[in-house]
Amino acid sequence: MKLQITDAAVKWFEDEMNVGPDQTAAIRFYGKLYGRTKVHHGFSIALARELQPHNFGVKVEKDGVTFYIEEDDLWFFKGYDLEVDYDPEKDPDNVQYEWTENGEL
């Protein structure tokens, strides 16, 4: 499973969630009950600003910001790579998620 964060998304997280090279906080992605994604029914993707990130299953550092998925949450992403992007034309308030099958299933 690959986790990719676009430059536009990094900027959005810096502005909206107070993370950046001078901060110790990281962004964690995980699945939560209820909702829907393009590949899950009954679950949606969630994110949290974590002050003490740990238990890395997948970790990406970009522009001094750590983005990660905990080992215990990898089940939600199995079979897919995830790209996180921000495009104000699509949604001026939130990031978007693009799921790509990766053959793990």
mmCIF file of C-alpha atoms in Angstrom:
data_model
loop_
_atom_site.group_PDB
_atom_site.id
_atom_site.type_symbol
_atom_site.label_atom_id
_atom_site.label_comp_id
_atom_site.label_asym_id
_atom_site.label_seq_id
_atom_site.Cartn_x
_atom_site.Cartn_y
_atom_site.Cartn_z
ATOM 1 C CA MET A 1 0.000 0.000 0.000
ATOM 2 C CA LYS A 2 1.354 3.369 -0.993
ATOM 3 C CA LEU A 3 0.351 6.661 0.538
ATOM 4 C CA GLN A 4 0.896 9.754 -1.606
ATOM 5 C CA ILE A 5 0.259 13.340 -0.566
ATOM 6 C CA THR A 6 0.227 16.086 -3.203
ATOM 7 C CA ASP A 7 1.879 19.469 -2.644
ATOM 8 C CA ALA A 8 -1.557 21.120 -2.622
ATOM 9 C CA ALA A 9 -2.742 18.725 0.089
ATOM 10 C CA VAL A 10 0.347 19.389 2.229
ATOM 11 C CA LYS A 11 -0.397 23.112 2.039
ATOM 12 C CA TRP A 12 -4.044 22.476 3.007
ATOM 13 C CA PHE A 13 -2.962 20.452 6.062
ATOM 14 C CA GLU A 14 -0.487 23.151 7.095
ATOM 15 C CA ASP A 15 -3.157 25.844 6.850
ATOM 16 C CA GLU A 16 -6.134 23.923 8.236
ATOM 17 C CA MET A 17 -4.622 21.558 10.798
ATOM 18 C CA ASN A 18 -1.591 23.487 12.057
ATOM 19 C CA VAL A 19 1.083 21.025 10.989
ATOM 20 C CA GLY A 20 4.390 21.807 9.380
ATOM 21 C CA PRO A 21 8.153 21.593 9.732
ATOM 22 C CA ASP A 22 8.100 23.556 12.998
ATOM 23 C CA GLN A 23 5.365 21.384 14.541
ATOM 24 C CA THR A 24 5.616 17.937 16.117
ATOM 25 C CA ALA A 25 2.081 16.941 15.118
ATOM 26 C CA ALA A 26 1.461 14.382 12.378
ATOM 27 C CA ILE A 27 -1.591 13.463 10.287
ATOM 28 C CA ARG A 28 -3.037 9.983 10.733
ATOM 29 C CA PHE A 29 -5.456 8.369 8.260
ATOM 30 C CA TYR A 30 -7.775 5.541 9.331
ATOM 31 C CA GLY A 31 -11.108 3.918 8.577
ATOM 32 C CA LYS A 32 -14.170 4.659 10.648
ATOM 33 C CA LEU A 33 -17.562 3.009 10.902
ATOM 34 C CA TYR A 34 -20.409 4.601 8.922
ATOM 35 C CA GLY A 35 -20.186 6.472 5.690
ATOM 36 C CA ARG A 36 -18.849 5.495 2.318
ATOM 37 C CA THR A 37 -15.766 5.767 0.157
ATOM 38 C CA LYS A 38 -15.364 4.883 -3.518
ATOM 39 C CA VAL A 39 -14.263 1.396 -2.426
ATOM 40 C CA HIS A 40 -15.958 0.843 0.973
ATOM 41 C CA HIS A 41 -19.608 0.711 1.963
ATOM 42 C CA GLY A 42 -20.383 1.264 5.629
ATOM 43 C CA PHE A 43 -16.974 2.818 6.329
ATOM 44 C CA SER A 44 -15.415 6.173 5.584
ATOM 45 C CA ILE A 45 -11.917 7.531 5.776
ATOM 46 C CA ALA A 46 -11.020 9.706 8.724
ATOM 47 C CA LEU A 47 -8.010 11.770 9.679
ATOM 48 C CA ALA A 48 -6.640 13.094 12.909
ATOM 49 C CA ARG A 49 -3.902 15.429 14.042
ATOM 50 C CA GLU A 50 -1.720 13.347 16.355
ATOM 51 C CA LEU A 51 0.806 14.811 18.786
ATOM 52 C CA GLN A 52 2.468 11.462 19.530
ATOM 53 C CA PRO A 53 2.399 9.401 16.330
ATOM 54 C CA HIS A 54 3.306 5.741 16.762
ATOM 55 C CA ASN A 55 2.811 2.210 15.430
ATOM 56 C CA PHE A 56 3.571 3.189 11.830
ATOM 57 C CA GLY A 57 2.259 0.788 9.200
ATOM 58 C CA VAL A 58 2.866 3.261 6.375
ATOM 59 C CA LYS A 59 4.659 6.564 6.859
ATOM 60 C CA VAL A 60 5.352 9.391 4.426
ATOM 61 C CA GLU A 61 7.189 12.612 5.217
ATOM 62 C CA LYS A 62 6.665 15.517 2.881
ATOM 63 C CA ASP A 63 7.844 19.087 3.370
ATOM 64 C CA GLY A 64 8.535 18.374 7.033
ATOM 65 C CA VAL A 65 5.083 16.921 7.736
ATOM 66 C CA THR A 66 4.540 13.286 8.707
ATOM 67 C CA PHE A 67 1.509 11.483 7.260
ATOM 68 C CA TYR A 68 0.823 7.921 8.330
ATOM 69 C CA ILE A 69 -1.446 4.935 8.780
ATOM 70 C CA GLU A 70 -1.077 2.838 11.906
ATOM 71 C CA GLU A 71 -0.284 -0.859 11.553
ATOM 72 C CA ASP A 72 -3.664 -1.755 13.108
ATOM 73 C CA ASP A 73 -5.490 0.298 10.440
ATOM 74 C CA LEU A 74 -3.858 -1.239 7.356
ATOM 75 C CA TRP A 75 -6.840 -3.609 6.913
ATOM 76 C CA PHE A 76 -8.923 -0.638 5.732
ATOM 77 C CA PHE A 77 -6.465 0.207 2.948
ATOM 78 C CA LYS A 78 -5.540 -3.352 1.879
ATOM 79 C CA GLY A 79 -5.660 -3.768 -1.891
ATOM 80 C CA TYR A 80 -5.424 -0.038 -2.610
ATOM 81 C CA ASP A 81 -2.962 2.817 -2.812
ATOM 82 C CA LEU A 82 -4.222 6.157 -1.561
ATOM 83 C CA GLU A 83 -3.484 9.591 -2.973
ATOM 84 C CA VAL A 84 -4.554 12.617 -0.950
ATOM 85 C CA ASP A 85 -5.038 15.815 -2.939
ATOM 86 C CA TYR A 86 -6.608 19.228 -2.510
ATOM 87 C CA ASP A 87 -8.454 20.951 -5.321
ATOM 88 C CA PRO A 88 -10.601 23.950 -4.330
ATOM 89 C CA GLU A 89 -12.551 23.554 -7.581
ATOM 90 C CA LYS A 90 -13.782 20.138 -6.417
ATOM 91 C CA ASP A 91 -14.220 20.986 -2.726
ATOM 92 C CA PRO A 92 -12.996 24.269 -1.269
ATOM 93 C CA ASP A 93 -13.166 22.950 2.303
ATOM 94 C CA ASN A 94 -11.659 19.456 2.213
ATOM 95 C CA VAL A 95 -9.023 17.199 0.739
ATOM 96 C CA GLN A 96 -9.982 14.479 -1.736
ATOM 97 C CA TYR A 97 -8.985 10.826 -1.754
ATOM 98 C CA GLU A 98 -8.147 8.785 -4.837
ATOM 99 C CA TRP A 99 -8.099 5.003 -4.408
ATOM 100 C CA THR A 100 -6.109 2.892 -6.887
ATOM 101 C CA GLU A 101 -6.144 -0.911 -6.847
ATOM 102 C CA ASN A 102 -2.656 -2.289 -6.237
ATOM 103 C CA GLY A 103 -3.118 -6.067 -6.568
ATOM 104 C CA GLU A 104 -2.701 -6.890 -2.863
ATOM 105 C CA LEU A 105 -6.063 -8.655 -2.696
#
